[in-house]
PDB file of C-alpha atoms in Angstrom:
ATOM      1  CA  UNK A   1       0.000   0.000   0.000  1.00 44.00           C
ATOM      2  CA  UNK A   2       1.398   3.340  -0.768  1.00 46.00           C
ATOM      3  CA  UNK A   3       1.226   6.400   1.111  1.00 47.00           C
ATOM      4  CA  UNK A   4       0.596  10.219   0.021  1.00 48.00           C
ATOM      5  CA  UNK A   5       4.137  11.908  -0.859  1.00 46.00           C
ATOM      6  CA  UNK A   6       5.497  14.693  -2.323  1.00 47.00           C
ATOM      7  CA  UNK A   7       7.805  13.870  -5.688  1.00 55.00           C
ATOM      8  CA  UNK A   8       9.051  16.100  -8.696  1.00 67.00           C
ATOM      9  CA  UNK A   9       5.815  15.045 -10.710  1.00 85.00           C
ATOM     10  CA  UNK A  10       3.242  15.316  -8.151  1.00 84.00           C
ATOM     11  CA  UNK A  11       2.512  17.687  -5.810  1.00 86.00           C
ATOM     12  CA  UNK A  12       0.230  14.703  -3.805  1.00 88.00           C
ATOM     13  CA  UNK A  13       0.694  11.142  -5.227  1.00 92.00           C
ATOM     14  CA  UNK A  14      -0.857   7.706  -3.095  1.00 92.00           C
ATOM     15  CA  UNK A  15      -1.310   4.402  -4.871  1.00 92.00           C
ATOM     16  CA  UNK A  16      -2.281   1.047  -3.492  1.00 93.00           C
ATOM     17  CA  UNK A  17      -1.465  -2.482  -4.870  1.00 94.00           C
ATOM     18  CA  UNK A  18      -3.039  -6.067  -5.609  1.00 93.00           C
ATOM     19  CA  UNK A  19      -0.571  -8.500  -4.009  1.00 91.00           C
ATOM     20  CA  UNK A  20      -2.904 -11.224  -5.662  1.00 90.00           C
ATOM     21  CA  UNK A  21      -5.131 -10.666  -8.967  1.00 87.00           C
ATOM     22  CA  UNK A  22      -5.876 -13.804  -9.154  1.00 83.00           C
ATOM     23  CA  UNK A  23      -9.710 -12.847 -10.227  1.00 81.00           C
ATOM     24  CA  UNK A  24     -10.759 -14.230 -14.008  1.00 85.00           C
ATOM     25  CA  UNK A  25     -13.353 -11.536 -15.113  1.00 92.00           C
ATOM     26  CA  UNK A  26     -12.314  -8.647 -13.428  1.00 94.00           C
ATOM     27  CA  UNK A  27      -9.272  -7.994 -11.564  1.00 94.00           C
ATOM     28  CA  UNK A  28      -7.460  -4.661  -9.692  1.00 96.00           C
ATOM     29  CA  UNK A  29      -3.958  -4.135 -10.324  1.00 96.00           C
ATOM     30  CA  UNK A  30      -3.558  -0.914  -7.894  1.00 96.00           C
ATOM     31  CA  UNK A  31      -5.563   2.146  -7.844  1.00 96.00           C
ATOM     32  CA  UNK A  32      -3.814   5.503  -7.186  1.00 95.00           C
ATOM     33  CA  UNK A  33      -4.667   9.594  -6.930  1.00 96.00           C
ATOM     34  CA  UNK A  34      -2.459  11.952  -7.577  1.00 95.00           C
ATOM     35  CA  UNK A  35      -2.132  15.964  -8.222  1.00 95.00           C
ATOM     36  CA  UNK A  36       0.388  16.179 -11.581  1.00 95.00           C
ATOM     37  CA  UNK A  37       2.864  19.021 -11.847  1.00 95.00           C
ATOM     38  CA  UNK A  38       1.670  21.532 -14.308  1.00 95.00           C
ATOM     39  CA  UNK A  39       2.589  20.280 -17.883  1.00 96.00           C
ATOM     40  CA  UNK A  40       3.178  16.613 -16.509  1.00 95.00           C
ATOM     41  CA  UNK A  41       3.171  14.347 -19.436  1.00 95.00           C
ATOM     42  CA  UNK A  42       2.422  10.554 -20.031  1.00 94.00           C
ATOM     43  CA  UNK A  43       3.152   9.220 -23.273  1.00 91.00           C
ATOM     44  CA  UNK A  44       3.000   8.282 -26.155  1.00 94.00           C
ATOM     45  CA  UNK A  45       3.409   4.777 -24.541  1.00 94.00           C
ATOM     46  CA  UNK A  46       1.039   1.515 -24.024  1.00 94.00           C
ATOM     47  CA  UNK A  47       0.038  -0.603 -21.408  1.00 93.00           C
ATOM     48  CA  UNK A  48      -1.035  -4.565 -21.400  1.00 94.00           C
ATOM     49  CA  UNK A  49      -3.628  -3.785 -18.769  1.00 96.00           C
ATOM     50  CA  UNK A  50      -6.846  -1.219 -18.653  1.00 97.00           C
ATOM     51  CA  UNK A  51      -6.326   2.012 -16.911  1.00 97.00           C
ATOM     52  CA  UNK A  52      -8.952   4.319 -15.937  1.00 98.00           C
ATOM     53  CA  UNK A  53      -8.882   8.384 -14.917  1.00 98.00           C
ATOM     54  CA  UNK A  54     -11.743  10.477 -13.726  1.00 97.00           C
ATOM     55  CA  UNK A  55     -10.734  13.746 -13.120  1.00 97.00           C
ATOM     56  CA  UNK A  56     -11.719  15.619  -9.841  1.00 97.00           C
ATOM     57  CA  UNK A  57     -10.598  18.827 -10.519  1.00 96.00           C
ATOM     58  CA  UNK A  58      -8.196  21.089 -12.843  1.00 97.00           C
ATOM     59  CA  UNK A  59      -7.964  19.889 -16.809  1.00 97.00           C
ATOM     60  CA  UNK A  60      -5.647  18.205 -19.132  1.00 97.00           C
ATOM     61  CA  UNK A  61      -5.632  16.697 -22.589  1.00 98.00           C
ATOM     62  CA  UNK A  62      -5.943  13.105 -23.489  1.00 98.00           C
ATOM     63  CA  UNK A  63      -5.190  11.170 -26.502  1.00 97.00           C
ATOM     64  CA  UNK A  64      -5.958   7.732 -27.783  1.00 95.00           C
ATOM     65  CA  UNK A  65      -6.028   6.117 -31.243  1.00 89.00           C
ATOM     66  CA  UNK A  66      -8.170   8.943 -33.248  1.00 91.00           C
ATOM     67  CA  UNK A  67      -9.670   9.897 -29.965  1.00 94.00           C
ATOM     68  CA  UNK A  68      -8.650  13.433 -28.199  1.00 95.00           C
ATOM     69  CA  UNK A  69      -9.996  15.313 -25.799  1.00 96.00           C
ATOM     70  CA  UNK A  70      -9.343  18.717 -23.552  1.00 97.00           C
ATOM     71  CA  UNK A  71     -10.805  17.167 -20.033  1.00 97.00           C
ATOM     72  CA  UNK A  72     -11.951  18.691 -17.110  1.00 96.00           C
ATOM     73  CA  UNK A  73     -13.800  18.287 -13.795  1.00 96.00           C
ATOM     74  CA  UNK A  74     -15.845  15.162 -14.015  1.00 95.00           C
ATOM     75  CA  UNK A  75     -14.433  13.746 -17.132  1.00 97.00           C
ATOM     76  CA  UNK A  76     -13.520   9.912 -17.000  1.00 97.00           C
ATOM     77  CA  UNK A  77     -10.916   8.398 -19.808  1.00 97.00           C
ATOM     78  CA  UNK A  78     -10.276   4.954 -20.109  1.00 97.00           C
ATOM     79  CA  UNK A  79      -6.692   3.256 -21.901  1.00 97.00           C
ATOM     80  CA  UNK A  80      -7.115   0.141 -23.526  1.00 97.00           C
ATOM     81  CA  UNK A  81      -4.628  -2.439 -23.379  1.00 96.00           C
ATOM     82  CA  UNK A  82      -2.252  -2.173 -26.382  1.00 93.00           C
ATOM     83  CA  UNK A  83      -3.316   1.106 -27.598  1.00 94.00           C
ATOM     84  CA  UNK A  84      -1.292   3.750 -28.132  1.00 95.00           C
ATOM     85  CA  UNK A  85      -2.037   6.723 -25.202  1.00 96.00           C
ATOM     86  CA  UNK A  86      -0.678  10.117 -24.282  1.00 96.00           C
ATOM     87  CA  UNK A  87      -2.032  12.229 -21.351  1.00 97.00           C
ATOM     88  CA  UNK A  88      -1.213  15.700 -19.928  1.00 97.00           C
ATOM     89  CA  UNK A  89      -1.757  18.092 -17.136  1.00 97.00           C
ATOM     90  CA  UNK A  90      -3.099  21.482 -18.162  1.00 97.00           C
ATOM     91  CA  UNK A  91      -0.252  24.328 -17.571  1.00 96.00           C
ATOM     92  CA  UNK A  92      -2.342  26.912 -15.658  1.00 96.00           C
ATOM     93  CA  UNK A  93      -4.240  24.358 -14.027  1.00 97.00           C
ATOM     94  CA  UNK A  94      -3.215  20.875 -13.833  1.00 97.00           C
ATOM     95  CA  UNK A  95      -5.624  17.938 -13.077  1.00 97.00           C
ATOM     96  CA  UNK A  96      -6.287  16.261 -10.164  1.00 97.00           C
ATOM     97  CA  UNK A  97      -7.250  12.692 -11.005  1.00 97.00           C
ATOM     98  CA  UNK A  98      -7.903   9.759  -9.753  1.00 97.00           C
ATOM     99  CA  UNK A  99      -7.017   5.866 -11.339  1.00 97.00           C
ATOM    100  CA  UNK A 100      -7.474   2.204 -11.589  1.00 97.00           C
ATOM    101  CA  UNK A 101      -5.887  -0.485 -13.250  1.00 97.00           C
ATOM    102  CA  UNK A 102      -7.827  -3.515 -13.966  1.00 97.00           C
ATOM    103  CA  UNK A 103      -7.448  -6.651 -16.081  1.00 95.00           C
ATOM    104  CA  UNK A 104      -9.727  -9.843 -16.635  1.00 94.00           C
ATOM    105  CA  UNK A 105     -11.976 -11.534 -19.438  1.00 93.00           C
ATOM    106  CA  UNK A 106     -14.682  -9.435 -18.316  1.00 94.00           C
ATOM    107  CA  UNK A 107     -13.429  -5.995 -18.393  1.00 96.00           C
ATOM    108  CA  UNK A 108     -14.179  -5.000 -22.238  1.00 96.00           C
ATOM    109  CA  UNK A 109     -17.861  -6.245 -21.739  1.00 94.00           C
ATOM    110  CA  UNK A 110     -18.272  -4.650 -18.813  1.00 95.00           C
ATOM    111  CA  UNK A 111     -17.444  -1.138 -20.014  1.00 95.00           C
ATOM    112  CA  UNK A 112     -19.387  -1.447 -22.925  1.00 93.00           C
ATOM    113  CA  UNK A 113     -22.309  -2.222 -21.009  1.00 91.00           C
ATOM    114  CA  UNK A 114     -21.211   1.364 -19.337  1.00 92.00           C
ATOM    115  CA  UNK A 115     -21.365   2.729 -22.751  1.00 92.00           C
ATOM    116  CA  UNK A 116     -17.657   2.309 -22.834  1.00 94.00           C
ATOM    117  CA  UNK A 117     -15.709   1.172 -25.834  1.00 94.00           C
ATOM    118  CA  UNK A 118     -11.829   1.445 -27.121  1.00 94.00           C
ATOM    119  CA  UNK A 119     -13.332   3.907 -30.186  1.00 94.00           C
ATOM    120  CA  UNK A 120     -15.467   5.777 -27.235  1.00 94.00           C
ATOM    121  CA  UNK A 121     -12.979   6.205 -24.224  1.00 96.00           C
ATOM    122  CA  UNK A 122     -14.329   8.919 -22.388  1.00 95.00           C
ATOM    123  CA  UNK A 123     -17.314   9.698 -20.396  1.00 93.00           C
ATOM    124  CA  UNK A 124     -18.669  13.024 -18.693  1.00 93.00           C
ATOM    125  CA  UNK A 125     -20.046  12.657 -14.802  1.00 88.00           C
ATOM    126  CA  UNK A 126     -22.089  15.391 -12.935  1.00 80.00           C
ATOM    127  CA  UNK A 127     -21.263  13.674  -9.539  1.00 85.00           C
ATOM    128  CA  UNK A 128     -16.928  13.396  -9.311  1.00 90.00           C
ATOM    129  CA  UNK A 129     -17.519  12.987  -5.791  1.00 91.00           C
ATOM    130  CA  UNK A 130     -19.226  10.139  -5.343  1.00 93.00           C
ATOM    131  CA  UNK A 131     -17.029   9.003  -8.347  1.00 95.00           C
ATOM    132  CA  UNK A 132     -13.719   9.555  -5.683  1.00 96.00           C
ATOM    133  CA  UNK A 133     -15.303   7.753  -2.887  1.00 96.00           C
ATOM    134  CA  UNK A 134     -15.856   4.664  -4.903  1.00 97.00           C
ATOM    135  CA  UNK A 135     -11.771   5.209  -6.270  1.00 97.00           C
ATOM    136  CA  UNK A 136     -10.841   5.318  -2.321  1.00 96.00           C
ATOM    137  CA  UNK A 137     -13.196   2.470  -1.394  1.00 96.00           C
ATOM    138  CA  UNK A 138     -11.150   0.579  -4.335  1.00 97.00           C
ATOM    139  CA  UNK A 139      -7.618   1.917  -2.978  1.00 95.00           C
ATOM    140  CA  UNK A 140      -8.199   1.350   0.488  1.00 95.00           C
ATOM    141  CA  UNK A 141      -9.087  -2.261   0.408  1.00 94.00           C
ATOM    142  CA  UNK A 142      -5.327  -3.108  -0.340  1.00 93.00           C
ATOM    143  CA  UNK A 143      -4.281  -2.870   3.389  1.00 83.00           C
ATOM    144  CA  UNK A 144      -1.593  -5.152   3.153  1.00 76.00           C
ATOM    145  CA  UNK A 145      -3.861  -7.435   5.652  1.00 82.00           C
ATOM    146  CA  UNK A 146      -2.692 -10.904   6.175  1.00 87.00           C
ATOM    147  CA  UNK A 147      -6.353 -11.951   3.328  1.00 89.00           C
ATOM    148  CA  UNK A 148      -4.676 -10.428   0.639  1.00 90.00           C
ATOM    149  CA  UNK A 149      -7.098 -12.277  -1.320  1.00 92.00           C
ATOM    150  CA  UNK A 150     -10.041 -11.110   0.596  1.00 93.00           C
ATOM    151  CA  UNK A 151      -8.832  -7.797   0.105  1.00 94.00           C
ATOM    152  CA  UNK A 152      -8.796  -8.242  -3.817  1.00 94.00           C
ATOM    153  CA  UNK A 153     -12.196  -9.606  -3.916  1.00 94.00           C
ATOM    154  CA  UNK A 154     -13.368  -6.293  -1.814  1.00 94.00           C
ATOM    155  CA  UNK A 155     -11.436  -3.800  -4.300  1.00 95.00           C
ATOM    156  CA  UNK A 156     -12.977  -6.315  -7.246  1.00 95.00           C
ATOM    157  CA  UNK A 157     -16.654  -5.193  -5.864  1.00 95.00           C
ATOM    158  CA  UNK A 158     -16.261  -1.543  -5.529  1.00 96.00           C
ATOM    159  CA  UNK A 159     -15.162  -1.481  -9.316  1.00 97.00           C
ATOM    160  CA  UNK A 160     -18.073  -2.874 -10.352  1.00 96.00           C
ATOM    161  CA  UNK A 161     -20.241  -0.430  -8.349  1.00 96.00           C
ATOM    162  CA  UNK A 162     -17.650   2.159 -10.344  1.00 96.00           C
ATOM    163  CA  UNK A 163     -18.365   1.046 -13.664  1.00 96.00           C
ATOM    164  CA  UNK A 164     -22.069   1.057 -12.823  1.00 95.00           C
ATOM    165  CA  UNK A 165     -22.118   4.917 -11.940  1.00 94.00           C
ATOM    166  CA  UNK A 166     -19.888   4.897 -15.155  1.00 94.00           C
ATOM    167  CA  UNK A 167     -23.056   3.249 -16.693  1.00 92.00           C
ATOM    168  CA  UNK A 168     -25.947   5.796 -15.143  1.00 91.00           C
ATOM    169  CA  UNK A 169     -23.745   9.000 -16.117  1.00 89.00           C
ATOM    170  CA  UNK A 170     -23.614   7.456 -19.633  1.00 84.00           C
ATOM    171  CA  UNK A 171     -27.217   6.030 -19.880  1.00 81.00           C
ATOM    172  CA  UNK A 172     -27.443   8.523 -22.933  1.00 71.00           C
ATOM    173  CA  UNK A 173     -25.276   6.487 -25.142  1.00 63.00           C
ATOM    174  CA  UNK A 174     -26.433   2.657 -23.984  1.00 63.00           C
ATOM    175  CA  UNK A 175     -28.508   1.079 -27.069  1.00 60.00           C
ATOM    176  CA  UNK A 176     -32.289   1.386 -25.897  1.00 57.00           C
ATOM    177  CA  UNK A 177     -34.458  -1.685 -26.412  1.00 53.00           C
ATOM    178  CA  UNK A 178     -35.793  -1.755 -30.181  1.00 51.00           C
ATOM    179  CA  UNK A 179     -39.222  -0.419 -30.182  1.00 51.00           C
ATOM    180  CA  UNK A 180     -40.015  -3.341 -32.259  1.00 44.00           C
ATOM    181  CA  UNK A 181     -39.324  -6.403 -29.771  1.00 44.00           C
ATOM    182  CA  UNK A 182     -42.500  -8.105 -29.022  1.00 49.00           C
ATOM    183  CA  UNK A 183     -44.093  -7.531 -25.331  1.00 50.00           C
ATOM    184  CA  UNK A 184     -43.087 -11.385 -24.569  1.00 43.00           C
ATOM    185  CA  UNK A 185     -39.478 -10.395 -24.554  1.00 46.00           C
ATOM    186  CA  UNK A 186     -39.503  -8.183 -22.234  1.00 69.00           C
ATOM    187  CA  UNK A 187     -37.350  -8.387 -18.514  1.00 76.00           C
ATOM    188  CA  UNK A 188     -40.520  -9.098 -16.808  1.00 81.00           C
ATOM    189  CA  UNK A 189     -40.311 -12.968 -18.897  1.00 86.00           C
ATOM    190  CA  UNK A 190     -36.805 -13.220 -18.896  1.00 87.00           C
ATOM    191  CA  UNK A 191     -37.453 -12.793 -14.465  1.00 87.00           C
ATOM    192  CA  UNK A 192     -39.797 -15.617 -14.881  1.00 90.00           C
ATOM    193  CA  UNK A 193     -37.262 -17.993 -16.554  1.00 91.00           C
ATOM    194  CA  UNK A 194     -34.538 -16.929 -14.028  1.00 90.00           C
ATOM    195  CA  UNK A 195     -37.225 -17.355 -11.209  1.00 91.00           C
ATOM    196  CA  UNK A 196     -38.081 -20.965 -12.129  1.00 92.00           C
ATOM    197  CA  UNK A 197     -34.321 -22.005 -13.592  1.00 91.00           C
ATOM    198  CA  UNK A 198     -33.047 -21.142  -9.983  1.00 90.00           C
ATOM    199  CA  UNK A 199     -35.482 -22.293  -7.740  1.00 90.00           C
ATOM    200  CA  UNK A 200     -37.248 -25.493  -9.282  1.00 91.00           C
ATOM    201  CA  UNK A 201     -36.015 -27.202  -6.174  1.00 91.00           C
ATOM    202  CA  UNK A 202     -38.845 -25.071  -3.637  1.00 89.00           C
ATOM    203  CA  UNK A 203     -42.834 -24.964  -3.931  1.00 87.00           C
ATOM    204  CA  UNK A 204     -43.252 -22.620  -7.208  1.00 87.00           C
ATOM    205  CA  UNK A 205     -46.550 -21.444  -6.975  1.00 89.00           C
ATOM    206  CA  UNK A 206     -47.131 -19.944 -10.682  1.00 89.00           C
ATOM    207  CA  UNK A 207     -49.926 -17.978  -9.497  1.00 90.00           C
ATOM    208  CA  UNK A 208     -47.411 -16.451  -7.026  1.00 88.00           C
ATOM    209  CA  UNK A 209     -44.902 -15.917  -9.805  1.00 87.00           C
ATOM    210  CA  UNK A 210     -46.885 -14.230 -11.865  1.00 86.00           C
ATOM    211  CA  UNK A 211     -48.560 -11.505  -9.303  1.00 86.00           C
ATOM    212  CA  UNK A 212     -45.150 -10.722  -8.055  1.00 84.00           C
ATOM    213  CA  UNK A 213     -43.717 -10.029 -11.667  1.00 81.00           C
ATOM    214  CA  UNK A 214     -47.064  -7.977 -12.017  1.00 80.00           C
ATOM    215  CA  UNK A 215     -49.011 -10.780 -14.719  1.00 81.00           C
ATOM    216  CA  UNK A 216     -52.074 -12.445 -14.572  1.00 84.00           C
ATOM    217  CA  UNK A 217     -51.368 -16.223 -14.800  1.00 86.00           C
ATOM    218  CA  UNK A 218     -53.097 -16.348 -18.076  1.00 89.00           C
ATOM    219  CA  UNK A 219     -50.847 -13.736 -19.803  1.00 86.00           C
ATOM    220  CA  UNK A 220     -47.819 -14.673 -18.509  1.00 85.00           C
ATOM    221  CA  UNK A 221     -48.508 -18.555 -19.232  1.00 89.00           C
ATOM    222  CA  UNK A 222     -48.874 -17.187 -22.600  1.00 88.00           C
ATOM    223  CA  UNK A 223     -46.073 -14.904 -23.130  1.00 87.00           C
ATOM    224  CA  UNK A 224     -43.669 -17.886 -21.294  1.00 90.00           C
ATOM    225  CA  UNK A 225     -44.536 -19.811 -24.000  1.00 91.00           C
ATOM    226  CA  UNK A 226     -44.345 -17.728 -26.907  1.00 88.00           C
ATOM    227  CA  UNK A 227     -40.789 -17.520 -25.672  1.00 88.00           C
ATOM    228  CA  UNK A 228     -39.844 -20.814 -24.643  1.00 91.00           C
ATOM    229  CA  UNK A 229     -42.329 -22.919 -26.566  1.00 93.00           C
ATOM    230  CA  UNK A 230     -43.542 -24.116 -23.088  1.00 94.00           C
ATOM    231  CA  UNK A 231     -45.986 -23.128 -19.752  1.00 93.00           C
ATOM    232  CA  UNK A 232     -44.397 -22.063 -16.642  1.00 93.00           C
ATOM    233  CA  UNK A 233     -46.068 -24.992 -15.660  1.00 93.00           C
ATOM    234  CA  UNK A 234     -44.146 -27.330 -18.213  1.00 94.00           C
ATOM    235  CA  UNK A 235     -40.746 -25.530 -17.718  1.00 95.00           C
ATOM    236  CA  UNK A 236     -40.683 -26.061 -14.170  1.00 95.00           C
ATOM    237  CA  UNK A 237     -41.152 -30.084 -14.859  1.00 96.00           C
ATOM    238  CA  UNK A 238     -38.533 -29.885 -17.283  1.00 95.00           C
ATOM    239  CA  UNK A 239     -36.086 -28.401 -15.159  1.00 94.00           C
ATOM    240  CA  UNK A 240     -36.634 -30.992 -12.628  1.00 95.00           C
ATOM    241  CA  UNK A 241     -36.726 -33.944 -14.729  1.00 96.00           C
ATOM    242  CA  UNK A 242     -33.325 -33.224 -16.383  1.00 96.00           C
ATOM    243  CA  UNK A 243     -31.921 -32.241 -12.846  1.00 95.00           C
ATOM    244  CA  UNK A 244     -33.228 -35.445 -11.095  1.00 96.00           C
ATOM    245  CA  UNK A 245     -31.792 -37.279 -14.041  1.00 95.00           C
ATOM    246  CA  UNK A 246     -28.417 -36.100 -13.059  1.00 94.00           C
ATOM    247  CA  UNK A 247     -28.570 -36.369  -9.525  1.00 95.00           C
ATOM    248  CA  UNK A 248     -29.531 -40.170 -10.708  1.00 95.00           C
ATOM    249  CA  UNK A 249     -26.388 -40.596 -11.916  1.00 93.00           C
ATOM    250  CA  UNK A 250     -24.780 -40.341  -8.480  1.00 93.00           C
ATOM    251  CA  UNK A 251     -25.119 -41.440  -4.436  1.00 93.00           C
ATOM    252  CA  UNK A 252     -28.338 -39.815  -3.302  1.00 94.00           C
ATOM    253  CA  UNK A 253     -31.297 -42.218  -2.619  1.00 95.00           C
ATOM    254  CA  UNK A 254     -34.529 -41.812  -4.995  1.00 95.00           C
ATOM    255  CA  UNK A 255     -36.169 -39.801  -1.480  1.00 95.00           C
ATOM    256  CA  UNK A 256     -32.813 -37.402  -1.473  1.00 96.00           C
ATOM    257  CA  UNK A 257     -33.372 -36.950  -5.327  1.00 95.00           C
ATOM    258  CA  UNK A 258     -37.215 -36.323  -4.846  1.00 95.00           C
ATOM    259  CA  UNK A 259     -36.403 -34.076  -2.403  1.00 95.00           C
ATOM    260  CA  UNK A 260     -33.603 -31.571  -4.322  1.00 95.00           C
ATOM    261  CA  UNK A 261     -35.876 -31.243  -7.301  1.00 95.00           C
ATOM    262  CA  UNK A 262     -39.003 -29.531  -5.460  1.00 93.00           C
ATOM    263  CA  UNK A 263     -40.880 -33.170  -4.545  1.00 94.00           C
ATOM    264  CA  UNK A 264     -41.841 -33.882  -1.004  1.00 91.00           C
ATOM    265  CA  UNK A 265     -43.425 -37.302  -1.802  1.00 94.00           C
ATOM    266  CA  UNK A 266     -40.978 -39.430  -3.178  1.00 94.00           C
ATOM    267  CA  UNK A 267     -43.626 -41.666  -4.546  1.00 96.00           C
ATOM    268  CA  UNK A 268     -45.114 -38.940  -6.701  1.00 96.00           C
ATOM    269  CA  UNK A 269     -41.873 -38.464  -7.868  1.00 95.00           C
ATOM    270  CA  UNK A 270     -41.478 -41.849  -8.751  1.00 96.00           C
ATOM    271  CA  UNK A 271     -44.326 -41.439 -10.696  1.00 96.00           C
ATOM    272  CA  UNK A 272     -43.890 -38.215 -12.386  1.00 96.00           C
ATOM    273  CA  UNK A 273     -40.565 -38.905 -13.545  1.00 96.00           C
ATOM    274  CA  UNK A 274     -41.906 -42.441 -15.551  1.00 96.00           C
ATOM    275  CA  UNK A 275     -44.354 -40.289 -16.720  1.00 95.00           C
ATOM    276  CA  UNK A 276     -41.844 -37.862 -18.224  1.00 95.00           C
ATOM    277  CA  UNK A 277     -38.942 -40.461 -18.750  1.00 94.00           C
ATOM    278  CA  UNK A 278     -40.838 -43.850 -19.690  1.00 95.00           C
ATOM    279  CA  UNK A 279     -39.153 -45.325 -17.179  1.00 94.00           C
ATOM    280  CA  UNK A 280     -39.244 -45.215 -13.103  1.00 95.00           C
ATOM    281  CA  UNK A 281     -35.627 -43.837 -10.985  1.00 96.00           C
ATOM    282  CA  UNK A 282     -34.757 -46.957 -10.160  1.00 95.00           C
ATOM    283  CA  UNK A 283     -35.013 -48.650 -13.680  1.00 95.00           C
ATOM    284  CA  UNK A 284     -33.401 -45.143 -15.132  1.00 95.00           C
ATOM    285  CA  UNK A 285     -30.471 -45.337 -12.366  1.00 94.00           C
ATOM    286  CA  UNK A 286     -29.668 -49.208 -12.966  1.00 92.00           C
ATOM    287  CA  UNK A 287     -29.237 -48.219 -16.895  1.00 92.00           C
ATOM    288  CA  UNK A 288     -27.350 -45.778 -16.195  1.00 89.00           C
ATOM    289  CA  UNK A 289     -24.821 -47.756 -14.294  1.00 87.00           C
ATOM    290  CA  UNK A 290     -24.942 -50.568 -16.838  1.00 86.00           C
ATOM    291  CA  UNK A 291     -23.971 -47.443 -19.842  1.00 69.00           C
TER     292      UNK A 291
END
């Protein structure tokens, strides 16, 4: 963890690091602020890793690819990895910014869904401050604790509640939902699927379901199955059936397998799943041992 200090190109500089990045999708390498000299230049260079700015006060210029820009107070800039970058503090009144480094499969997608791409870098927020607390939340979760790990996991969180304010200052530039799309693909559905996908294993009342999501039975029955070519009723026996016929294919007894798809009576199982399968568990277990 570093501390604030005084050096010949900052009049404040503090930076924190990851001891362990270890996280696939998203990842913090350190995260820093800093006060640049006046005319304090970066560049032309290139990183292998994504590094983000949001200025809190003062201006500079940045540069990227075909992209530049004269940036001031509340102006965020992103480098992508590999691209050629140059940045600079304003003479009369140098930026005060703050930054984090991040790397992971995730990262591009998730700044796109902020509206954020490598030909669209930059980003204008009405709220820097909120912006900095996140940016300290981020830098001050590398404590140099003995859970370094925990602490990446923590600094891995507050940058995705970052790139979400990213996402509401930039809700201008996110692609809106075709006016076109039917009604029956619509969130409300897509909370249905997610709803019965996840918890097949409890009592699903579909009645239940569909006040909560705001439907009456009748209309959401219908839109489900314009979109999935089945009832809310038929997708939740789906889901169980192929779930009980992998849990089949291990230790648990038919009653533990009844019991972790949604069935409390073991013999309705039973008789539900030859229903569905043509066969009973036991019959379906024994040729699966014999395959």
């Amino acid at each position: 963890m570093g501390g604030p200090s005084m050096n010949l190109e900052h009049s404040y500089f503090t930076a924190s690091f990851n001891l362990v990045p270890e996280e696939q999708d998203i990842a913090v390498l350190f995260s820093g602020e800093g006060r640049p000299v006046p005319g304090h230049k970066i560049g032309p260079s290139v990183h292998d890793y994504f590094l983000i700015h949001t200025v809190l006060d003062g201006e500079g210029f940045f540069q990227s690819g075909n992209v530049s820009r004269h940036c001031r107070t509340g102006d965020t800039f992103v480098i992508y990895p590999g691209s050629l970058f140059s940045y600079q503090a304003d003479k009369d009144s140098p930026w005060h910014y703050v930054w984090v480094a991040l790397q992971g499969e995730a990262v591009t997608a998730l700044l796109s869904d902020a509206g954020i791409t490598k030909e669209r870098p930059l980003l204008h927020s009405g709220n820097p401050s909120e912006l900095h607390s996140l940016y300290e939340h981020i830098r001050l979760a590398f404590q140099q604790s003995p859970y370094p790990r925990l602490e990446s996991l923590e600094a891995s969180g507050w940058t995705r509640l970052l790139l979400h304010q990213f996402g509401l200052a930039n809700l201008s530039v996110l692609p809106a939902r075709p006016k076109e799309m039917p009604e029956v693909i619509d969130r409300q559905i897509d909370q249905a699927i997610r709803w019965i996908s996840l918890q097949f294993h409890q009592q699903i009342s579909i009645d239940h379901m569909a006040a909560t999501l705001g439907y009456h039975r009748v209309h959401l029955s219908k839109a489900f199955k314009q979109k999935t070519g089945l009832s809310p009723k038929q997708y939740l026996l789906k889901m169980r059936m192929d779930k009980a016929r992998e849990l089949l294919g291990g230790t648990l007894t038919i009653d533990q397998v009844a019991s972790s798809v949604g069935f409390n009576d073991a013999l309705y199982f039973s008789k539900q799943f030859r229903k569905y399968t043509g066969m009973p568990p036991s019959e379906y277990r024994a040729v699966l041992r014999e395959g």
